[in-house]
Tab-separated table of C-alpha atoms and ligand atoms in Angstrom:
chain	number	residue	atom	x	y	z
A	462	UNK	CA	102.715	102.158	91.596
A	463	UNK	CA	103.992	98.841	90.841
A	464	UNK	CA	107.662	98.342	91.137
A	465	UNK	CA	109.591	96.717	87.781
A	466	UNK	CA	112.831	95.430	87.142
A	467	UNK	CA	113.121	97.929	84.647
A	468	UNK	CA	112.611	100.697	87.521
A	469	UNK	CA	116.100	99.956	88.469
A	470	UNK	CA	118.355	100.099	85.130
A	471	UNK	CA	119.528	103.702	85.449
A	472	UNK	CA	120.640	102.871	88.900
A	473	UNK	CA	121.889	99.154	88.596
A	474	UNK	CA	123.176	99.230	84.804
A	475	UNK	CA	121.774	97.181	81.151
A	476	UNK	CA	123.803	94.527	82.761
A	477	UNK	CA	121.984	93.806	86.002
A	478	UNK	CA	119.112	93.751	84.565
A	479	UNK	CA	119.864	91.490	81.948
A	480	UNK	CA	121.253	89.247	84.256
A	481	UNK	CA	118.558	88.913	86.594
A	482	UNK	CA	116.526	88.039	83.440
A	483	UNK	CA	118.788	85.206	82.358
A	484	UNK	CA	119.194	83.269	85.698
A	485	UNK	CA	114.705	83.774	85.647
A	486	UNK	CA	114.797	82.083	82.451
A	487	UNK	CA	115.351	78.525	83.195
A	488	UNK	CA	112.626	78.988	86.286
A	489	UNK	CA	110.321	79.710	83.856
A	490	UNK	CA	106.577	78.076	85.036
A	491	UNK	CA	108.353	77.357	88.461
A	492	UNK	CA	105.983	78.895	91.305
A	493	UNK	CA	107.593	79.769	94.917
A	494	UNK	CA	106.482	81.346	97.816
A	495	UNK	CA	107.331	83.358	100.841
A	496	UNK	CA	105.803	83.032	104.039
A	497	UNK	CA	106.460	85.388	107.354
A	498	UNK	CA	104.264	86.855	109.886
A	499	UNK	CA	103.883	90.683	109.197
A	500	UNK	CA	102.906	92.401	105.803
A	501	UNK	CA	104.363	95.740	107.805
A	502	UNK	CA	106.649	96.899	110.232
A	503	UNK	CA	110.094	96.021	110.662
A	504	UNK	CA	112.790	94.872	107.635
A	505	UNK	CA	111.388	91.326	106.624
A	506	UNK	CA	108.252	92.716	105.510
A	507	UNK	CA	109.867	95.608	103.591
A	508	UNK	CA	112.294	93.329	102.036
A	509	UNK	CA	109.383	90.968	101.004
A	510	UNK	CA	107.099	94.155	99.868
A	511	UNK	CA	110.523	94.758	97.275
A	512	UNK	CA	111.617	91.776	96.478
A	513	UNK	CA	107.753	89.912	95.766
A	514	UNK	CA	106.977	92.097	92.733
A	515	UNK	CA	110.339	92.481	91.212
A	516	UNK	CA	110.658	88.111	91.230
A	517	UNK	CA	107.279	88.270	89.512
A	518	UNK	CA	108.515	90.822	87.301
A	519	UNK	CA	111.482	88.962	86.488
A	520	UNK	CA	108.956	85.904	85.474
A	521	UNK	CA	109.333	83.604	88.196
A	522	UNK	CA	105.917	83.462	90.051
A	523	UNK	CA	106.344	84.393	93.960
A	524	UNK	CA	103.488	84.242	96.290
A	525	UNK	CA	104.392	86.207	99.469
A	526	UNK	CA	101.540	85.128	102.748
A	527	UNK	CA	101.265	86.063	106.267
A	528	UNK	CA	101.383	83.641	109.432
A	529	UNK	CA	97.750	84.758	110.983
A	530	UNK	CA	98.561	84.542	115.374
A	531	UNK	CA	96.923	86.307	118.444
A	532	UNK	CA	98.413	88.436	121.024
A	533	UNK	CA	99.676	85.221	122.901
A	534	UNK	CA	101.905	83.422	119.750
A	535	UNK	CA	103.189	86.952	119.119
A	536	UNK	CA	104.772	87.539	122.827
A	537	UNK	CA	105.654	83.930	122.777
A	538	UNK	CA	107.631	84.675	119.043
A	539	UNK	CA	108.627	87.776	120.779
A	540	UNK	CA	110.186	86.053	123.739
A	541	UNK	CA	112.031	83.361	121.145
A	542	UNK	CA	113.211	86.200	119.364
A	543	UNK	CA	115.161	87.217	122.309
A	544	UNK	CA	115.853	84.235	123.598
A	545	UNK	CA	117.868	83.579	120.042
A	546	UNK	CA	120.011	86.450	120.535
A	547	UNK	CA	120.656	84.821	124.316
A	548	UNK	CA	118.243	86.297	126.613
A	549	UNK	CA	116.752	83.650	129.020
A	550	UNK	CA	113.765	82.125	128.315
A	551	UNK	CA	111.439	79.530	130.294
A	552	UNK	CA	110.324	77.030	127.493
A	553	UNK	CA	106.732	75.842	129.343
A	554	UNK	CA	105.321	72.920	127.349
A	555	UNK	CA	102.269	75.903	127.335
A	556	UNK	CA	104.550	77.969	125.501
A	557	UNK	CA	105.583	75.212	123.118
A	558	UNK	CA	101.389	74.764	123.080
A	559	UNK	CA	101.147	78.200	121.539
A	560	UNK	CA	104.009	78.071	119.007
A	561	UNK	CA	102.955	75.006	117.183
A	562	UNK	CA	99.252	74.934	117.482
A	563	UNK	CA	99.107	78.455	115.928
A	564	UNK	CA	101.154	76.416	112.862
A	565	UNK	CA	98.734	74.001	112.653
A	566	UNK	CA	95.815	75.892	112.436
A	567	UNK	CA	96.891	77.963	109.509
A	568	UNK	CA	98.323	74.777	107.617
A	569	UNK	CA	94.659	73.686	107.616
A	570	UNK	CA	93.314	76.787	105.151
A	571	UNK	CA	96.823	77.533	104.098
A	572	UNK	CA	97.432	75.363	100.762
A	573	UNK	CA	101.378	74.948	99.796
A	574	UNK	CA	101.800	73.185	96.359
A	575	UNK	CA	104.243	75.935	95.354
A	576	UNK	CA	107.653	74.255	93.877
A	577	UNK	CA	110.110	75.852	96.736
A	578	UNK	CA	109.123	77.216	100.703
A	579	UNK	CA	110.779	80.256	101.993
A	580	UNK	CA	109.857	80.012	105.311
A	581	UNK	CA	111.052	84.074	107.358
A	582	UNK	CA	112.116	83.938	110.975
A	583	UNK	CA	111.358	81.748	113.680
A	584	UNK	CA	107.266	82.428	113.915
A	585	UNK	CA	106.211	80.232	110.804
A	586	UNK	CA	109.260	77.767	111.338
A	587	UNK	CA	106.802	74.574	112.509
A	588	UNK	CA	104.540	75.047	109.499
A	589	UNK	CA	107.170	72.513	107.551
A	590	UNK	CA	105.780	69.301	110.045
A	591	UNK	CA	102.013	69.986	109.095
A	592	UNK	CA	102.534	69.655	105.066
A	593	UNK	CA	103.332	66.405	103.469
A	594	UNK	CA	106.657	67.396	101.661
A	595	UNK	CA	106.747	67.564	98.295
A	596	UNK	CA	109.102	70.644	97.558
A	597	UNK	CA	112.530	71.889	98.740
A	598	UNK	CA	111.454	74.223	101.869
A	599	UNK	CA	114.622	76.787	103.094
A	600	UNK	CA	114.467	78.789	106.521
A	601	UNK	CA	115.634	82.265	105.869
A	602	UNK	CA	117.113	83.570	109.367
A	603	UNK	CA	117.174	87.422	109.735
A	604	UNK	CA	118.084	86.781	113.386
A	605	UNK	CA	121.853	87.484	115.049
A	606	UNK	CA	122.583	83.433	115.449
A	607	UNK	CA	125.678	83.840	116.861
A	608	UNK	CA	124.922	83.336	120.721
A	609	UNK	CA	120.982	81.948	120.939
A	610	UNK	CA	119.735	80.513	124.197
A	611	UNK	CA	120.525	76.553	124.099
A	612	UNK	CA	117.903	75.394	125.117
A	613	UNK	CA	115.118	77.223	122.864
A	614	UNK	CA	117.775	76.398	119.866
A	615	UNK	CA	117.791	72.912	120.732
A	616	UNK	CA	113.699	72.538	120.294
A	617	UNK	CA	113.826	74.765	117.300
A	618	UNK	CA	116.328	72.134	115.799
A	619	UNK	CA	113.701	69.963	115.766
A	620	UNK	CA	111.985	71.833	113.153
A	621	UNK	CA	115.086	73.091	111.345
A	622	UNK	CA	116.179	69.725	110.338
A	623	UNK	CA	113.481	69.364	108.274
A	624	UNK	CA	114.484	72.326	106.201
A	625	UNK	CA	116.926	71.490	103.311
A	626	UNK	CA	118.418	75.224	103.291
A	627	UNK	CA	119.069	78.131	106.081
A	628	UNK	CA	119.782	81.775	105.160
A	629	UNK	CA	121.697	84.107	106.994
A	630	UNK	CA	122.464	87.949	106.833
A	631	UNK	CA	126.323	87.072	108.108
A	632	UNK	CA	129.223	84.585	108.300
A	633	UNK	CA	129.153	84.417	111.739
A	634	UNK	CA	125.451	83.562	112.199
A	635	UNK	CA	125.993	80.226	109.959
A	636	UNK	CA	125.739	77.203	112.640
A	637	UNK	CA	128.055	74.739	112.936
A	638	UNK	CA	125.590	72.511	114.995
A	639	UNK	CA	123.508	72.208	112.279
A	640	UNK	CA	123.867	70.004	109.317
A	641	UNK	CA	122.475	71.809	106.856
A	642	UNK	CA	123.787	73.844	103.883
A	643	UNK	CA	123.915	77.625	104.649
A	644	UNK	CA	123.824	80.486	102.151
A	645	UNK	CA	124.941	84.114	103.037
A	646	UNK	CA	122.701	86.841	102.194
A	647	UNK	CA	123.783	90.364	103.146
A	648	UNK	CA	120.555	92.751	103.920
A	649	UNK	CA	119.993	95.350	100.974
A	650	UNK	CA	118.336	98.706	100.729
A	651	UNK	CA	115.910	99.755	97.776
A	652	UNK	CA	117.009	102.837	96.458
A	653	UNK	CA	113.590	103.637	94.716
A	654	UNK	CA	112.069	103.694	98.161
A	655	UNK	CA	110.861	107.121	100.087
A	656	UNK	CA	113.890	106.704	102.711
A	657	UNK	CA	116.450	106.420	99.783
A	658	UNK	CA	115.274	107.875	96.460
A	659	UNK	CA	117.026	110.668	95.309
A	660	UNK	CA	115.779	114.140	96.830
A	661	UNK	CA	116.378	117.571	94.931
A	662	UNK	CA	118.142	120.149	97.034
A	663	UNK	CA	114.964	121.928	96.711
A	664	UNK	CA	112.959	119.107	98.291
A	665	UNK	CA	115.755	118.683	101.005
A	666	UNK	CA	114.840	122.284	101.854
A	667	UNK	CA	111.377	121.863	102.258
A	668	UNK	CA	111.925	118.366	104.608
A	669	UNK	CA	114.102	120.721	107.226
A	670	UNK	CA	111.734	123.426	107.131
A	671	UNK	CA	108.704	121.639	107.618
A	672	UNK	CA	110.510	119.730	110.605
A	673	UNK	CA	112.196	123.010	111.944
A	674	UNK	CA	115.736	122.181	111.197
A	675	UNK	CA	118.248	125.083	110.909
A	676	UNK	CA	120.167	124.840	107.984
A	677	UNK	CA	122.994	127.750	108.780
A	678	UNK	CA	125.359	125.639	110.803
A	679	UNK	CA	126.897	122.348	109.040
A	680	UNK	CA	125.225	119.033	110.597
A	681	UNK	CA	126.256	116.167	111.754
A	682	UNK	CA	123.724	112.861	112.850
A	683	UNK	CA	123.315	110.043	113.567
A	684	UNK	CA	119.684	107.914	112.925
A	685	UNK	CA	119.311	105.526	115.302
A	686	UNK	CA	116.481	104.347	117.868
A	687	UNK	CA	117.914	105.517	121.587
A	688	UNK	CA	119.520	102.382	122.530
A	689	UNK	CA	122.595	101.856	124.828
A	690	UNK	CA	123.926	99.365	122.092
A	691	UNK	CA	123.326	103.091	119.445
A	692	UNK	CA	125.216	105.016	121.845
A	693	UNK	CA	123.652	108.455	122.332
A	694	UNK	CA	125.397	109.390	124.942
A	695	UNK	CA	128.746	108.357	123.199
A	696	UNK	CA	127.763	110.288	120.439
A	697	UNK	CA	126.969	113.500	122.341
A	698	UNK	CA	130.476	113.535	124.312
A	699	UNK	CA	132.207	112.787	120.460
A	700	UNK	CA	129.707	115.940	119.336
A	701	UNK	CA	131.317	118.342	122.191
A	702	UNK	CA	134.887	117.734	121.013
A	703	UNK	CA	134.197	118.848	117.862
A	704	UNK	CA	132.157	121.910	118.358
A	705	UNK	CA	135.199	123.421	120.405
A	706	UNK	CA	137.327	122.894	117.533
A	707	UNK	CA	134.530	124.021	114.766
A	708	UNK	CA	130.811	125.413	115.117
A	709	UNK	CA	128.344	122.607	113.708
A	710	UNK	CA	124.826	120.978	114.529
A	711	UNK	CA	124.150	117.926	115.781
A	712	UNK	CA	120.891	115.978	115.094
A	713	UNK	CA	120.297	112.816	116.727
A	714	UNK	CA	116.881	110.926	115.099
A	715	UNK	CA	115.511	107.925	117.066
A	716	UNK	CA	111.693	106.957	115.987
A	717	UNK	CA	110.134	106.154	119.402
A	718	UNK	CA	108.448	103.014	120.254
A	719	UNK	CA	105.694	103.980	122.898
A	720	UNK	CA	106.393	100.295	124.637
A	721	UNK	CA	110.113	101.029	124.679
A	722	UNK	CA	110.382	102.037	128.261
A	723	UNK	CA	114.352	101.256	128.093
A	724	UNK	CA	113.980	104.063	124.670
A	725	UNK	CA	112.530	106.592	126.601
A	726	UNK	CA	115.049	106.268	129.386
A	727	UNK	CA	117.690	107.238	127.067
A	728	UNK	CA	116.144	109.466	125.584
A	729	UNK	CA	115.718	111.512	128.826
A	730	UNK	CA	119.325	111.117	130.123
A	731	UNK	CA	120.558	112.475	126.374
A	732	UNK	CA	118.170	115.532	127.123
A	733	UNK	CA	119.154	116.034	130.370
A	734	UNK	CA	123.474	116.102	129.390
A	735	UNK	CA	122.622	118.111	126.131
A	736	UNK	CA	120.880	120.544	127.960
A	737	UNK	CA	122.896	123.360	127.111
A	738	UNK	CA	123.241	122.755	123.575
A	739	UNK	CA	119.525	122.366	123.171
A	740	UNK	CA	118.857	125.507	124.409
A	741	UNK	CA	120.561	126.841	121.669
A	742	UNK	CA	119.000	124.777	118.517
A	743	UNK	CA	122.983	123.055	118.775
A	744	UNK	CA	121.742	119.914	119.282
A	745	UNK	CA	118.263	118.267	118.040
A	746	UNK	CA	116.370	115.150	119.511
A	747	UNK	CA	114.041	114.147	117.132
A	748	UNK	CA	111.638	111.252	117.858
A	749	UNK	CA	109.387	111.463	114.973
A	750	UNK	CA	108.728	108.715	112.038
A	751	UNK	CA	109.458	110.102	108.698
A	752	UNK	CA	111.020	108.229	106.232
A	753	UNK	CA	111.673	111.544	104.519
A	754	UNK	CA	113.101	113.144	107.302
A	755	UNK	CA	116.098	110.473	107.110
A	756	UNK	CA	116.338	110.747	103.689
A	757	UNK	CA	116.719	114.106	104.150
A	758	UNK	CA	119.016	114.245	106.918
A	759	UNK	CA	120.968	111.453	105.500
A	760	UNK	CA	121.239	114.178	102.394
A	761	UNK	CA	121.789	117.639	104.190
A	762	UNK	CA	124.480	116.239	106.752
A	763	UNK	CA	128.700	116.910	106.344
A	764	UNK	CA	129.166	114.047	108.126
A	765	UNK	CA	126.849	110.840	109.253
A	766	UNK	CA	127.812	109.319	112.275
A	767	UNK	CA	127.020	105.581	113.488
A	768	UNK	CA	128.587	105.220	116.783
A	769	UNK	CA	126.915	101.759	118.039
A	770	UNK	CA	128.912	99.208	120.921
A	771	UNK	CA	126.957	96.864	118.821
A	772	UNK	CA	125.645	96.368	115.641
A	773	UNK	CA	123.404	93.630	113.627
A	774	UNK	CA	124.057	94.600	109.630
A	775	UNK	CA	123.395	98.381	110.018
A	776	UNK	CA	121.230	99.480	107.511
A	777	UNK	CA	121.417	103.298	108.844
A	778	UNK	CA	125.220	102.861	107.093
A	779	UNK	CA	124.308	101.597	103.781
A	780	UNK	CA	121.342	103.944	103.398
A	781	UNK	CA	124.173	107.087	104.490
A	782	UNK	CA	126.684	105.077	101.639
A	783	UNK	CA	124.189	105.263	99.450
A	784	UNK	CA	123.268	109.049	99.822
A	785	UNK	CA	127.129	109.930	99.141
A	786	UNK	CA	127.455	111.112	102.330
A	787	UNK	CA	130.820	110.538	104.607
A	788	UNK	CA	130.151	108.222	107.204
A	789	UNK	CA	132.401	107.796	110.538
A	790	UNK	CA	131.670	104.891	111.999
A	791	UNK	CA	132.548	102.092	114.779
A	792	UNK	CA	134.167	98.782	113.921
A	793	UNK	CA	131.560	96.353	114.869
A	794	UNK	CA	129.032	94.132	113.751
A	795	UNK	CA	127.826	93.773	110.055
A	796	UNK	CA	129.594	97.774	109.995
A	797	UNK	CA	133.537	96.930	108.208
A	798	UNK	CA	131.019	94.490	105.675
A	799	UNK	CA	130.144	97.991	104.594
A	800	UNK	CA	132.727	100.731	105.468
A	801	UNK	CA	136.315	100.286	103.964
A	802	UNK	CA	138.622	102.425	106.200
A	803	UNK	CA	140.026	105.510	104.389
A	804	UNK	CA	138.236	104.057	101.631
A	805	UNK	CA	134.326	104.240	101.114
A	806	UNK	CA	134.173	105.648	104.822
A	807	UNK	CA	136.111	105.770	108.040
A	808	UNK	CA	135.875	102.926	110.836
A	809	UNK	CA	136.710	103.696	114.463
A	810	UNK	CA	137.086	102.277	117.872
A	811	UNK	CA	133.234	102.704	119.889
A	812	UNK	CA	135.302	103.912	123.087
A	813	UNK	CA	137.930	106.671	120.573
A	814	UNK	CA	136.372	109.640	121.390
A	815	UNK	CA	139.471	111.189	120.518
A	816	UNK	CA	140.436	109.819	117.239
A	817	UNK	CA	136.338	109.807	116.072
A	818	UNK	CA	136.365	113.584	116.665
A	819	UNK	CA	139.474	114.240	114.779
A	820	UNK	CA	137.989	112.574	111.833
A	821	UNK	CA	134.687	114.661	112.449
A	822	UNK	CA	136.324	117.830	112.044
A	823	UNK	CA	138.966	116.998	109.711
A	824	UNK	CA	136.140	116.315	107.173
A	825	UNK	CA	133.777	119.248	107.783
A	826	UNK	CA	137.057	121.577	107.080
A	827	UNK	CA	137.990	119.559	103.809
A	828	UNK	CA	134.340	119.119	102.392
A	829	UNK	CA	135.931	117.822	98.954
A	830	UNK	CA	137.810	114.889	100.750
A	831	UNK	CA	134.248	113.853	102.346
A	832	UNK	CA	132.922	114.191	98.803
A	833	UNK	CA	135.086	111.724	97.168
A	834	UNK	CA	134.759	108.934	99.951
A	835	UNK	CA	131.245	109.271	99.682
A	836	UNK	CA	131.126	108.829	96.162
A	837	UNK	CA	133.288	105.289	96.648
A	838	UNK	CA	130.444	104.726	99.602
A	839	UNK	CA	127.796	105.227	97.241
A	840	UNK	CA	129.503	102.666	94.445
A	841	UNK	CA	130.405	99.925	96.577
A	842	UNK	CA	126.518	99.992	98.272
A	843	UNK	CA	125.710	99.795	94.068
A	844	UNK	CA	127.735	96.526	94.001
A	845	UNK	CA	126.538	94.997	97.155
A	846	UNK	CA	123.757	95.929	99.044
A	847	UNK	CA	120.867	97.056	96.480
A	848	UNK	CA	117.465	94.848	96.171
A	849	UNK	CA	118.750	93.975	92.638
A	850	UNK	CA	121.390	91.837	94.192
A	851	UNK	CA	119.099	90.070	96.469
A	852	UNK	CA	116.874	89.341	93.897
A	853	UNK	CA	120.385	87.409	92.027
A	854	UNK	CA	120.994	85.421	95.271
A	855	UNK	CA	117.356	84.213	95.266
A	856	UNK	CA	117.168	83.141	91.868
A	857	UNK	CA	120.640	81.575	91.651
A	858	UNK	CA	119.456	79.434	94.858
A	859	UNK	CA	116.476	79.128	93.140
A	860	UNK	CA	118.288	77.425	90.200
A	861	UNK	CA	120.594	75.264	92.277
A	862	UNK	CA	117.515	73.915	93.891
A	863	UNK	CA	115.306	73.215	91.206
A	864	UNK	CA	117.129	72.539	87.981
B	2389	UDP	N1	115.085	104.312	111.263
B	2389	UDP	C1	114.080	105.194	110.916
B	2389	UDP	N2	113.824	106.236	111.755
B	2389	UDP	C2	114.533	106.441	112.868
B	2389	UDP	C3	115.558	105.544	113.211
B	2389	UDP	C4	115.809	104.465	112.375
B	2389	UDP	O1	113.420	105.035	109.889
B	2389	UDP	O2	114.266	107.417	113.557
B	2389	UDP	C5	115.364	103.209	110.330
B	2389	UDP	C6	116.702	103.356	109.656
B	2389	UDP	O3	116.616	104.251	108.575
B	2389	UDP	C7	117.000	101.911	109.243
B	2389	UDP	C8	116.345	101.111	110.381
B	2389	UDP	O4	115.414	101.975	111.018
B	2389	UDP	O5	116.368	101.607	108.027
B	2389	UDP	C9	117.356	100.680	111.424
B	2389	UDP	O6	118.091	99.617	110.932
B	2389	UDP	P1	119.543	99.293	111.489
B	2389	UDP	O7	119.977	98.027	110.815
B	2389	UDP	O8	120.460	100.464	111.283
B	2389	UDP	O9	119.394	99.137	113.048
B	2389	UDP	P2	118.343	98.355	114.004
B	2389	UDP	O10	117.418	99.396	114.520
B	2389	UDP	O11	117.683	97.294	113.161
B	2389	UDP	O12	119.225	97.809	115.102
């Protein structure tokens, strides 16, 4: 069903709405597009699938197109994509070959006569040098910039400069190399989607027993791929100081990526030290994709635990925040954007076993305390990090641009 603004006014408020309607109006007849390299898979492309039909909605026509490349541009876009949050990378004039011809080709059936360019992520970043320029065009970065590889920043400079705006998900991934005026905008969530609508109890219920889940024991989880920078392991030591002090379940959901051989890895070494525990339905791996099933878990659980050495934004926190659920989590990354010790959650050290675990059980014995720090969670994700607000920050941009 098609998503509308008016979707949203139960959630966001009259004045929200209203707003987002006012900054539209002087972009009235103004035509923009967006341009990345995936209709699915991965945040851009749900962010665009949101955000396309709500700006439309609002009355400000956006075009949202895909970057067409073979299995070559993709592992070169893959290797930049690396390389930009510091990995090595040997820049081959081949390489460079790949990037920019795979540009060119599209701009040759791809007509752009649109008033503004968003231009996602490094794949379609060249496309700017094969158009004559007739519009504002602004590269929207959904990359960690904080520590790229010089040398594959330095050629993609040569492209950036042509760009008269750059996006960026956090403070500290604005670049000071790069003379060009940066706008901040924090990643959202859309609470109308399958992962974050509202679920009845009834429905939560039905997720856990179609997916085997005991429900006699409180829970405790964390979502998270199995990645060292996620923590497992962490998590599982943090699990076994609470279940001496107090009997509880611990789920640990990580989709599985069947070219993930580091994934896998972990995985198997979390098995092999929970052993005990999964013998006895105490802990749960689960690998499966199910948008429902986090929903749901994100729901069900006492407490929801992010436990990551390192974090980008975290959207496994904000979609926990939003489910009024209490979230312990560590002190890192885009994480304190969202948690507010004491306040709309509790923030801890990634190596505090001790202290984490304390805070664990002290909130599955006083359920009400968890209750009303969720319920400041679930407000301050309200302010901040719905799709409502994104679609502001575009059209505000949108103004200062084009007016
Ligand atoms: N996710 C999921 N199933 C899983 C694990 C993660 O759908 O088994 C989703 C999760 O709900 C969130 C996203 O993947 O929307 C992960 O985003 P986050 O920013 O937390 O971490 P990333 O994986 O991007 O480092």
């Amino acid at each position: 069903m098609m998503k509308r603004l008016h979707d949203y006014r139960y959630i966001v408020g009259d004045k929200v709405i209203s707003d987002i309607y006012r900054h539209a109006r002087k972009l009235y007849g103004k035509r923009i597009i967006h341009l990345n390299s995936t209709y699915s898979g991965g945040g851009v492309a749900e962010m665009l699938h949101n955000l396309a039909p709500l700006m439309n909605d609002a009355g400000v026509e956006t075009d949202w197109r895909i970057l067409r490349g073979t299995v070559d541009f993709f592992d070169v876009t893959k290797s930049f994509h690396n390389a930009l949050q510091s990995d090595d990378i040997e820049l081959s004039d081949h390489i460079k070959n790949i990037y920019i011809s795979t540009n060119e080709e599209y701009s040759v059936y791809a007509k752009i006569d649109h008033d503004c360019v968003f231009i996602h992520d490094p794949q379609p970043l060249p496309l700017i040098q094969f158009y004559a320029k007739r519009q504002p065009w602004v590269w929207r970065c959904h990359i960690d910039l904080s520590n790229p590889n010089p040398g594959l920043w330095d050629f993609l400079k040569g492209f950036i400069l042509r760009y008269d705006y750059v996006i960026v998900s956090r403070d500290t991934y604005k670049k000071e190399d790069l003379p060009i005026e940066h706008k901040l905008f924090a990643p959202v969530i859309d609470p109308l989607s399958s992962k974050n609508t509202d679920l009845s109890q009834e429905e939560i219920d039905g997720v856990f027993k179609k997916f085997n889940i005991p429900t006699d024991k409180p829970l405790i989880t964390q979502i998270s791929r199995f990645d060292k920078w996620k923590d497992p392991l962490g998590v599982l030591e943090i699990y076994k100081k609470v279940k001496s002090q107090i009997d509880c379940r611990l789920v640990l959901c990580g989709s599985m990526a069947s070219d993930d051989p580091e994934g896998l890895e972990i995985y198997e070494t979390v098995k092999e030290r929970a052993h005990e525990y999964l013998e006895h339905g105490d802990v749960m791996l689960i690998t499966l994709e199910s948008n429902l099933l986090v929903n749901a878990l994100q729901r069900q659980s006492k407490v929801i635990i992010q436990k990551s050495i390192r974090e980008g934004f975290g959207l496994t926190v904000t979609e926990a925040l939003w489910k009024g659920t209490p979230v312990v989590a560590s002190n890192v990354g885009g994480i304190p954007i969202q948690v507010k010790d004491g306040e709309t959650g509790f923030l801890v050290e990634p190596h505090d076993y001790d202290t984490t675990a304390d805070i664990i059980v002290d909130l599955l014995k006083k359920p009400d305390k968890g209750r009303k720090i969720g319920e400041r969670g679930r407000e301050y994700v309200r302010n901040n990090f719905l799709i409502t607000r994104l679609v502001i920050d575009y059209l505000e941009l949108l103004k200062e641009i084009l007016e």
